[in-house]
Amino acid sequence: MPQNDVPVPSFDELLDSARYSAVHLEMRDAYGVAHESQAFADWLRTGERETDPDSDYWSAWVGLVRRTVARGVRVRRARIVSEPLSDYARYGHAGAPVNIAAGEQLRYLPRRLASDIALPGNDFWLIDERVIRWNHFTGNGGSAGGEMCDDPRVAELCATAFETVWKRAVPFDDYKV
């Protein structure tokens, strides 16, 4: 079960704690987190996305992932998406080359191919197959905070779900928008 009394680390602390793996499963078609609302609005208007890994927008994340990967940690992200893609999913796809340049591996799984997978109810990060950071969102996709869990049964559910998604998913370079 999620543990409400466990402090939620920052993403820097979370990824800095990883020894060998960090996996992220994203299952929403749209997010509405405040820190990217202007960039998303600009992309909707212009069709152009910031893709410079050293830009102010990306540099903190890129630096974190690069130093994590440099320690030998495998960082993987899988996105379960409805097709045709929502505007937000297309926006995420347009920025994905930066995630990959930072050292993440990224795959997409069409939602119709995930129907028989037992999936947790929330997006998550799983660190070293033992510690989960749940990412909670409001109905409109805004951040509703994180929550930590280290229950081995829940970690096994997340690991199994992620690996099943990963095996079925299409690598970024082969996924056609």
JSON list of C-alpha atoms in Angstrom, two decimals:
[
{"chain": "A", "resi": 1, "resn": "MET", "atom": "CA", "xyz": [0.00, 0.00, 0.00]},
{"chain": "A", "resi": 2, "resn": "PRO", "atom": "CA", "xyz": [1.19, 3.58, -0.55]},
{"chain": "A", "resi": 3, "resn": "GLN", "atom": "CA", "xyz": [2.75, 5.07, 2.54]},
{"chain": "A", "resi": 4, "resn": "ASN", "atom": "CA", "xyz": [1.44, 8.56, 3.20]},
{"chain": "A", "resi": 5, "resn": "ASP", "atom": "CA", "xyz": [3.90, 9.25, 6.00]},
{"chain": "A", "resi": 6, "resn": "VAL", "atom": "CA", "xyz": [7.04, 8.68, 3.90]},
{"chain": "A", "resi": 7, "resn": "PRO", "atom": "CA", "xyz": [8.61, 11.94, 2.68]},
{"chain": "A", "resi": 8, "resn": "VAL", "atom": "CA", "xyz": [8.51, 12.38, -1.08]},
{"chain": "A", "resi": 9, "resn": "PRO", "atom": "CA", "xyz": [12.01, 13.12, -2.36]},
{"chain": "A", "resi": 10, "resn": "SER", "atom": "CA", "xyz": [12.73, 15.55, -5.16]},
{"chain": "A", "resi": 11, "resn": "PHE", "atom": "CA", "xyz": [13.41, 14.00, -8.56]},
{"chain": "A", "resi": 12, "resn": "ASP", "atom": "CA", "xyz": [17.10, 14.82, -8.04]},
{"chain": "A", "resi": 13, "resn": "GLU", "atom": "CA", "xyz": [17.12, 12.88, -4.77]},
{"chain": "A", "resi": 14, "resn": "LEU", "atom": "CA", "xyz": [15.10, 10.05, -6.27]},
{"chain": "A", "resi": 15, "resn": "LEU", "atom": "CA", "xyz": [17.31, 9.52, -9.32]},
{"chain": "A", "resi": 16, "resn": "ASP", "atom": "CA", "xyz": [20.48, 10.15, -7.32]},
{"chain": "A", "resi": 17, "resn": "SER", "atom": "CA", "xyz": [19.44, 7.23, -5.10]},
{"chain": "A", "resi": 18, "resn": "ALA", "atom": "CA", "xyz": [19.18, 4.81, -8.03]},
{"chain": "A", "resi": 19, "resn": "ARG", "atom": "CA", "xyz": [21.90, 2.17, -8.23]},
{"chain": "A", "resi": 20, "resn": "TYR", "atom": "CA", "xyz": [21.01, 0.32, -11.43]},
{"chain": "A", "resi": 21, "resn": "SER", "atom": "CA", "xyz": [17.55, 1.18, -12.79]},
{"chain": "A", "resi": 22, "resn": "ALA", "atom": "CA", "xyz": [14.95, 3.92, -12.94]},
{"chain": "A", "resi": 23, "resn": "VAL", "atom": "CA", "xyz": [11.79, 3.28, -14.93]},
{"chain": "A", "resi": 24, "resn": "HIS", "atom": "CA", "xyz": [8.90, 5.65, -15.54]},
{"chain": "A", "resi": 25, "resn": "LEU", "atom": "CA", "xyz": [5.48, 4.60, -16.76]},
{"chain": "A", "resi": 26, "resn": "GLU", "atom": "CA", "xyz": [3.21, 7.33, -18.14]},
{"chain": "A", "resi": 27, "resn": "MET", "atom": "CA", "xyz": [-0.40, 6.38, -18.80]},
{"chain": "A", "resi": 28, "resn": "ARG", "atom": "CA", "xyz": [-2.32, 9.64, -19.30]},
{"chain": "A", "resi": 29, "resn": "ASP", "atom": "CA", "xyz": [-3.15, 11.17, -22.67]},
{"chain": "A", "resi": 30, "resn": "ALA", "atom": "CA", "xyz": [-2.77, 14.68, -21.31]},
{"chain": "A", "resi": 31, "resn": "TYR", "atom": "CA", "xyz": [-1.03, 16.42, -18.46]},
{"chain": "A", "resi": 32, "resn": "GLY", "atom": "CA", "xyz": [-1.62, 19.95, -17.29]},
{"chain": "A", "resi": 33, "resn": "VAL", "atom": "CA", "xyz": [1.35, 20.58, -15.02]},
{"chain": "A", "resi": 34, "resn": "ALA", "atom": "CA", "xyz": [2.03, 24.25, -14.39]},
{"chain": "A", "resi": 35, "resn": "HIS", "atom": "CA", "xyz": [5.74, 24.30, -15.28]},
{"chain": "A", "resi": 36, "resn": "GLU", "atom": "CA", "xyz": [5.07, 23.37, -18.91]},
{"chain": "A", "resi": 37, "resn": "SER", "atom": "CA", "xyz": [1.76, 25.12, -19.56]},
{"chain": "A", "resi": 38, "resn": "GLN", "atom": "CA", "xyz": [3.31, 28.05, -21.43]},
{"chain": "A", "resi": 39, "resn": "ALA", "atom": "CA", "xyz": [5.57, 25.82, -23.53]},
{"chain": "A", "resi": 40, "resn": "PHE", "atom": "CA", "xyz": [2.59, 23.63, -24.43]},
{"chain": "A", "resi": 41, "resn": "ALA", "atom": "CA", "xyz": [0.49, 26.67, -25.36]},
{"chain": "A", "resi": 42, "resn": "ASP", "atom": "CA", "xyz": [3.34, 27.97, -27.52]},
{"chain": "A", "resi": 43, "resn": "TRP", "atom": "CA", "xyz": [3.66, 24.58, -29.24]},
{"chain": "A", "resi": 44, "resn": "LEU", "atom": "CA", "xyz": [-0.09, 24.48, -29.93]},
{"chain": "A", "resi": 45, "resn": "ARG", "atom": "CA", "xyz": [0.17, 27.92, -31.51]},
{"chain": "A", "resi": 46, "resn": "THR", "atom": "CA", "xyz": [3.39, 27.44, -33.51]},
{"chain": "A", "resi": 47, "resn": "GLY", "atom": "CA", "xyz": [4.03, 23.71, -33.80]},
{"chain": "A", "resi": 48, "resn": "GLU", "atom": "CA", "xyz": [7.60, 24.32, -32.60]},
{"chain": "A", "resi": 49, "resn": "ARG", "atom": "CA", "xyz": [9.10, 22.90, -29.42]},
{"chain": "A", "resi": 50, "resn": "GLU", "atom": "CA", "xyz": [12.28, 23.75, -27.54]},
{"chain": "A", "resi": 51, "resn": "THR", "atom": "CA", "xyz": [14.67, 20.88, -28.24]},
{"chain": "A", "resi": 52, "resn": "ASP", "atom": "CA", "xyz": [17.99, 22.32, -27.09]},
{"chain": "A", "resi": 53, "resn": "PRO", "atom": "CA", "xyz": [19.11, 20.09, -24.19]},
{"chain": "A", "resi": 54, "resn": "ASP", "atom": "CA", "xyz": [21.09, 23.01, -22.76]},
{"chain": "A", "resi": 55, "resn": "SER", "atom": "CA", "xyz": [18.15, 25.46, -22.80]},
{"chain": "A", "resi": 56, "resn": "ASP", "atom": "CA", "xyz": [16.77, 26.86, -19.56]},
{"chain": "A", "resi": 57, "resn": "TYR", "atom": "CA", "xyz": [13.67, 24.71, -20.10]},
{"chain": "A", "resi": 58, "resn": "TRP", "atom": "CA", "xyz": [15.56, 21.40, -20.34]},
{"chain": "A", "resi": 59, "resn": "SER", "atom": "CA", "xyz": [18.97, 21.82, -18.69]},
{"chain": "A", "resi": 60, "resn": "ALA", "atom": "CA", "xyz": [18.04, 20.71, -15.15]},
{"chain": "A", "resi": 61, "resn": "TRP", "atom": "CA", "xyz": [16.35, 17.51, -16.31]},
{"chain": "A", "resi": 62, "resn": "VAL", "atom": "CA", "xyz": [19.01, 16.72, -18.90]},
{"chain": "A", "resi": 63, "resn": "GLY", "atom": "CA", "xyz": [21.76, 17.23, -16.33]},
{"chain": "A", "resi": 64, "resn": "LEU", "atom": "CA", "xyz": [20.02, 14.96, -13.83]},
{"chain": "A", "resi": 65, "resn": "VAL", "atom": "CA", "xyz": [19.49, 12.16, -16.36]},
{"chain": "A", "resi": 66, "resn": "ARG", "atom": "CA", "xyz": [23.02, 12.46, -17.74]},
{"chain": "A", "resi": 67, "resn": "ARG", "atom": "CA", "xyz": [24.63, 12.16, -14.32]},
{"chain": "A", "resi": 68, "resn": "THR", "atom": "CA", "xyz": [22.31, 9.24, -13.46]},
{"chain": "A", "resi": 69, "resn": "VAL", "atom": "CA", "xyz": [23.17, 7.38, -16.67]},
{"chain": "A", "resi": 70, "resn": "ALA", "atom": "CA", "xyz": [26.88, 8.20, -16.19]},
{"chain": "A", "resi": 71, "resn": "ARG", "atom": "CA", "xyz": [26.76, 6.19, -12.94]},
{"chain": "A", "resi": 72, "resn": "GLY", "atom": "CA", "xyz": [25.58, 3.15, -14.92]},
{"chain": "A", "resi": 73, "resn": "VAL", "atom": "CA", "xyz": [21.86, 3.49, -14.12]},
{"chain": "A", "resi": 74, "resn": "ARG", "atom": "CA", "xyz": [19.55, 2.44, -16.95]},
{"chain": "A", "resi": 75, "resn": "VAL", "atom": "CA", "xyz": [16.78, 5.05, -17.31]},
{"chain": "A", "resi": 76, "resn": "ARG", "atom": "CA", "xyz": [13.72, 3.94, -19.27]},
{"chain": "A", "resi": 77, "resn": "ARG", "atom": "CA", "xyz": [10.40, 5.68, -19.94]},
{"chain": "A", "resi": 78, "resn": "ALA", "atom": "CA", "xyz": [7.33, 4.04, -21.46]},
{"chain": "A", "resi": 79, "resn": "ARG", "atom": "CA", "xyz": [4.23, 5.90, -22.57]},
{"chain": "A", "resi": 80, "resn": "ILE", "atom": "CA", "xyz": [0.87, 4.22, -23.03]},
{"chain": "A", "resi": 81, "resn": "VAL", "atom": "CA", "xyz": [-1.00, 6.36, -25.55]},
{"chain": "A", "resi": 82, "resn": "SER", "atom": "CA", "xyz": [-4.39, 6.51, -27.23]},
{"chain": "A", "resi": 83, "resn": "GLU", "atom": "CA", "xyz": [-4.32, 6.77, -31.01]},
{"chain": "A", "resi": 84, "resn": "PRO", "atom": "CA", "xyz": [-4.59, 9.04, -32.75]},
{"chain": "A", "resi": 85, "resn": "LEU", "atom": "CA", "xyz": [-2.42, 10.89, -30.26]},
{"chain": "A", "resi": 86, "resn": "SER", "atom": "CA", "xyz": [-3.84, 13.73, -28.20]},
{"chain": "A", "resi": 87, "resn": "ASP", "atom": "CA", "xyz": [-2.31, 17.17, -28.70]},
{"chain": "A", "resi": 88, "resn": "TYR", "atom": "CA", "xyz": [-0.42, 16.74, -25.45]},
{"chain": "A", "resi": 89, "resn": "ALA", "atom": "CA", "xyz": [0.96, 13.33, -26.48]},
{"chain": "A", "resi": 90, "resn": "ARG", "atom": "CA", "xyz": [2.16, 14.82, -29.77]},
{"chain": "A", "resi": 91, "resn": "TYR", "atom": "CA", "xyz": [3.79, 17.65, -27.77]},
{"chain": "A", "resi": 92, "resn": "GLY", "atom": "CA", "xyz": [5.55, 15.05, -25.61]},
{"chain": "A", "resi": 93, "resn": "HIS", "atom": "CA", "xyz": [6.69, 13.17, -28.70]},
{"chain": "A", "resi": 94, "resn": "ALA", "atom": "CA", "xyz": [8.09, 16.40, -30.17]},
{"chain": "A", "resi": 95, "resn": "GLY", "atom": "CA", "xyz": [10.26, 16.88, -27.06]},
{"chain": "A", "resi": 96, "resn": "ALA", "atom": "CA", "xyz": [11.28, 13.24, -26.69]},
{"chain": "A", "resi": 97, "resn": "PRO", "atom": "CA", "xyz": [14.54, 13.62, -28.66]},
{"chain": "A", "resi": 98, "resn": "VAL", "atom": "CA", "xyz": [15.84, 15.65, -25.72]},
{"chain": "A", "resi": 99, "resn": "ASN", "atom": "CA", "xyz": [15.00, 12.84, -23.27]},
{"chain": "A", "resi": 100, "resn": "ILE", "atom": "CA", "xyz": [16.87, 10.44, -25.53]},
{"chain": "A", "resi": 101, "resn": "ALA", "atom": "CA", "xyz": [19.84, 12.80, -25.93]},
{"chain": "A", "resi": 102, "resn": "ALA", "atom": "CA", "xyz": [20.04, 12.95, -22.14]},
{"chain": "A", "resi": 103, "resn": "GLY", "atom": "CA", "xyz": [20.33, 9.16, -21.97]},
{"chain": "A", "resi": 104, "resn": "GLU", "atom": "CA", "xyz": [16.78, 7.94, -21.46]},
{"chain": "A", "resi": 105, "resn": "GLN", "atom": "CA", "xyz": [15.41, 5.05, -23.49]},
{"chain": "A", "resi": 106, "resn": "LEU", "atom": "CA", "xyz": [11.83, 5.71, -24.60]},
{"chain": "A", "resi": 107, "resn": "ARG", "atom": "CA", "xyz": [9.05, 3.56, -26.03]},
{"chain": "A", "resi": 108, "resn": "TYR", "atom": "CA", "xyz": [5.39, 4.02, -26.92]},
{"chain": "A", "resi": 109, "resn": "LEU", "atom": "CA", "xyz": [2.62, 1.47, -26.52]},
{"chain": "A", "resi": 110, "resn": "PRO", "atom": "CA", "xyz": [-0.72, 2.07, -28.21]},
{"chain": "A", "resi": 111, "resn": "ARG", "atom": "CA", "xyz": [-3.39, 1.78, -25.49]},
{"chain": "A", "resi": 112, "resn": "ARG", "atom": "CA", "xyz": [-5.33, -0.83, -27.50]},
{"chain": "A", "resi": 113, "resn": "LEU", "atom": "CA", "xyz": [-2.35, -3.19, -27.02]},
{"chain": "A", "resi": 114, "resn": "ALA", "atom": "CA", "xyz": [-2.38, -2.74, -23.22]},
{"chain": "A", "resi": 115, "resn": "SER", "atom": "CA", "xyz": [-5.88, -4.04, -22.48]},
{"chain": "A", "resi": 116, "resn": "ASP", "atom": "CA", "xyz": [-4.70, -7.32, -20.95]},
{"chain": "A", "resi": 117, "resn": "ILE", "atom": "CA", "xyz": [-1.89, -5.84, -18.82]},
{"chain": "A", "resi": 118, "resn": "ALA", "atom": "CA", "xyz": [-2.45, -5.45, -15.07]},
{"chain": "A", "resi": 119, "resn": "LEU", "atom": "CA", "xyz": [-1.49, -1.80, -14.62]},
{"chain": "A", "resi": 120, "resn": "PRO", "atom": "CA", "xyz": [-1.24, 0.25, -11.42]},
{"chain": "A", "resi": 121, "resn": "GLY", "atom": "CA", "xyz": [-3.77, 3.05, -11.11]},
{"chain": "A", "resi": 122, "resn": "ASN", "atom": "CA", "xyz": [-1.20, 5.84, -11.36]},
{"chain": "A", "resi": 123, "resn": "ASP", "atom": "CA", "xyz": [1.89, 6.88, -13.26]},
{"chain": "A", "resi": 124, "resn": "PHE", "atom": "CA", "xyz": [5.04, 5.98, -11.38]},
{"chain": "A", "resi": 125, "resn": "TRP", "atom": "CA", "xyz": [8.78, 5.94, -11.15]},
{"chain": "A", "resi": 126, "resn": "LEU", "atom": "CA", "xyz": [10.26, 2.64, -9.94]},
{"chain": "A", "resi": 127, "resn": "ILE", "atom": "CA", "xyz": [13.80, 2.80, -8.61]},
{"chain": "A", "resi": 128, "resn": "ASP", "atom": "CA", "xyz": [15.92, -0.35, -8.50]},
{"chain": "A", "resi": 129, "resn": "GLU", "atom": "CA", "xyz": [12.74, -2.47, -8.65]},
{"chain": "A", "resi": 130, "resn": "ARG", "atom": "CA", "xyz": [12.05, -1.67, -4.98]},
{"chain": "A", "resi": 131, "resn": "VAL", "atom": "CA", "xyz": [10.96, 1.94, -4.38]},
{"chain": "A", "resi": 132, "resn": "ILE", "atom": "CA", "xyz": [7.97, 3.53, -6.09]},
{"chain": "A", "resi": 133, "resn": "ARG", "atom": "CA", "xyz": [7.19, 7.20, -6.46]},
{"chain": "A", "resi": 134, "resn": "TRP", "atom": "CA", "xyz": [3.55, 7.56, -7.47]},
{"chain": "A", "resi": 135, "resn": "ASN", "atom": "CA", "xyz": [2.74, 10.62, -9.54]},
{"chain": "A", "resi": 136, "resn": "HIS", "atom": "CA", "xyz": [-0.79, 11.77, -8.74]},
{"chain": "A", "resi": 137, "resn": "PHE", "atom": "CA", "xyz": [-2.73, 14.08, -11.05]},
{"chain": "A", "resi": 138, "resn": "THR", "atom": "CA", "xyz": [-5.98, 15.99, -10.95]},
{"chain": "A", "resi": 139, "resn": "GLY", "atom": "CA", "xyz": [-8.75, 15.32, -13.45]},
{"chain": "A", "resi": 140, "resn": "ASN", "atom": "CA", "xyz": [-7.35, 18.14, -15.60]},
{"chain": "A", "resi": 141, "resn": "GLY", "atom": "CA", "xyz": [-3.84, 16.72, -15.46]},
{"chain": "A", "resi": 142, "resn": "GLY", "atom": "CA", "xyz": [-2.37, 19.09, -12.90]},
{"chain": "A", "resi": 143, "resn": "SER", "atom": "CA", "xyz": [0.08, 17.71, -10.38]},
{"chain": "A", "resi": 144, "resn": "ALA", "atom": "CA", "xyz": [-1.60, 16.44, -7.22]},
{"chain": "A", "resi": 145, "resn": "GLY", "atom": "CA", "xyz": [1.71, 15.57, -5.59]},
{"chain": "A", "resi": 146, "resn": "GLY", "atom": "CA", "xyz": [3.76, 12.46, -5.21]},
{"chain": "A", "resi": 147, "resn": "GLU", "atom": "CA", "xyz": [3.64, 9.57, -2.82]},
{"chain": "A", "resi": 148, "resn": "MET", "atom": "CA", "xyz": [6.24, 6.97, -1.91]},
{"chain": "A", "resi": 149, "resn": "CYS", "atom": "CA", "xyz": [5.82, 3.23, -1.46]},
{"chain": "A", "resi": 150, "resn": "ASP", "atom": "CA", "xyz": [8.31, 0.48, -0.70]},
{"chain": "A", "resi": 151, "resn": "ASP", "atom": "CA", "xyz": [5.91, -2.44, -0.33]},
{"chain": "A", "resi": 152, "resn": "PRO", "atom": "CA", "xyz": [7.63, -5.34, -2.15]},
{"chain": "A", "resi": 153, "resn": "ARG", "atom": "CA", "xyz": [4.31, -6.65, -3.56]},
{"chain": "A", "resi": 154, "resn": "VAL", "atom": "CA", "xyz": [3.47, -3.27, -5.06]},
{"chain": "A", "resi": 155, "resn": "ALA", "atom": "CA", "xyz": [7.01, -2.89, -6.41]},
{"chain": "A", "resi": 156, "resn": "GLU", "atom": "CA", "xyz": [6.63, -6.30, -8.08]},
{"chain": "A", "resi": 157, "resn": "LEU", "atom": "CA", "xyz": [3.32, -5.21, -9.66]},
{"chain": "A", "resi": 158, "resn": "CYS", "atom": "CA", "xyz": [4.96, -2.06, -11.02]},
{"chain": "A", "resi": 159, "resn": "ALA", "atom": "CA", "xyz": [8.03, -3.93, -12.28]},
{"chain": "A", "resi": 160, "resn": "THR", "atom": "CA", "xyz": [5.92, -6.58, -14.00]},
{"chain": "A", "resi": 161, "resn": "ALA", "atom": "CA", "xyz": [3.61, -3.98, -15.54]},
{"chain": "A", "resi": 162, "resn": "PHE", "atom": "CA", "xyz": [6.51, -1.89, -16.78]},
{"chain": "A", "resi": 163, "resn": "GLU", "atom": "CA", "xyz": [8.41, -4.83, -18.28]},
{"chain": "A", "resi": 164, "resn": "THR", "atom": "CA", "xyz": [5.28, -6.08, -20.05]},
{"chain": "A", "resi": 165, "resn": "VAL", "atom": "CA", "xyz": [4.63, -2.63, -21.50]},
{"chain": "A", "resi": 166, "resn": "TRP", "atom": "CA", "xyz": [8.30, -2.27, -22.45]},
{"chain": "A", "resi": 167, "resn": "LYS", "atom": "CA", "xyz": [8.38, -5.58, -24.34]},
{"chain": "A", "resi": 168, "resn": "ARG", "atom": "CA", "xyz": [5.28, -4.68, -26.37]},
{"chain": "A", "resi": 169, "resn": "ALA", "atom": "CA", "xyz": [6.08, -1.02, -26.92]},
{"chain": "A", "resi": 170, "resn": "VAL", "atom": "CA", "xyz": [7.60, 0.55, -30.00]},
{"chain": "A", "resi": 171, "resn": "PRO", "atom": "CA", "xyz": [11.00, 2.30, -29.66]},
{"chain": "A", "resi": 172, "resn": "PHE", "atom": "CA", "xyz": [10.79, 6.06, -30.16]},
{"chain": "A", "resi": 173, "resn": "ASP", "atom": "CA", "xyz": [12.68, 5.98, -33.47]},
{"chain": "A", "resi": 174, "resn": "ASP", "atom": "CA", "xyz": [10.16, 3.51, -34.91]},
{"chain": "A", "resi": 175, "resn": "TYR", "atom": "CA", "xyz": [6.99, 5.07, -33.50]},
{"chain": "A", "resi": 176, "resn": "LYS", "atom": "CA", "xyz": [5.15, 7.03, -36.17]},
{"chain": "A", "resi": 177, "resn": "VAL", "atom": "CA", "xyz": [3.02, 9.96, -35.08]}
]
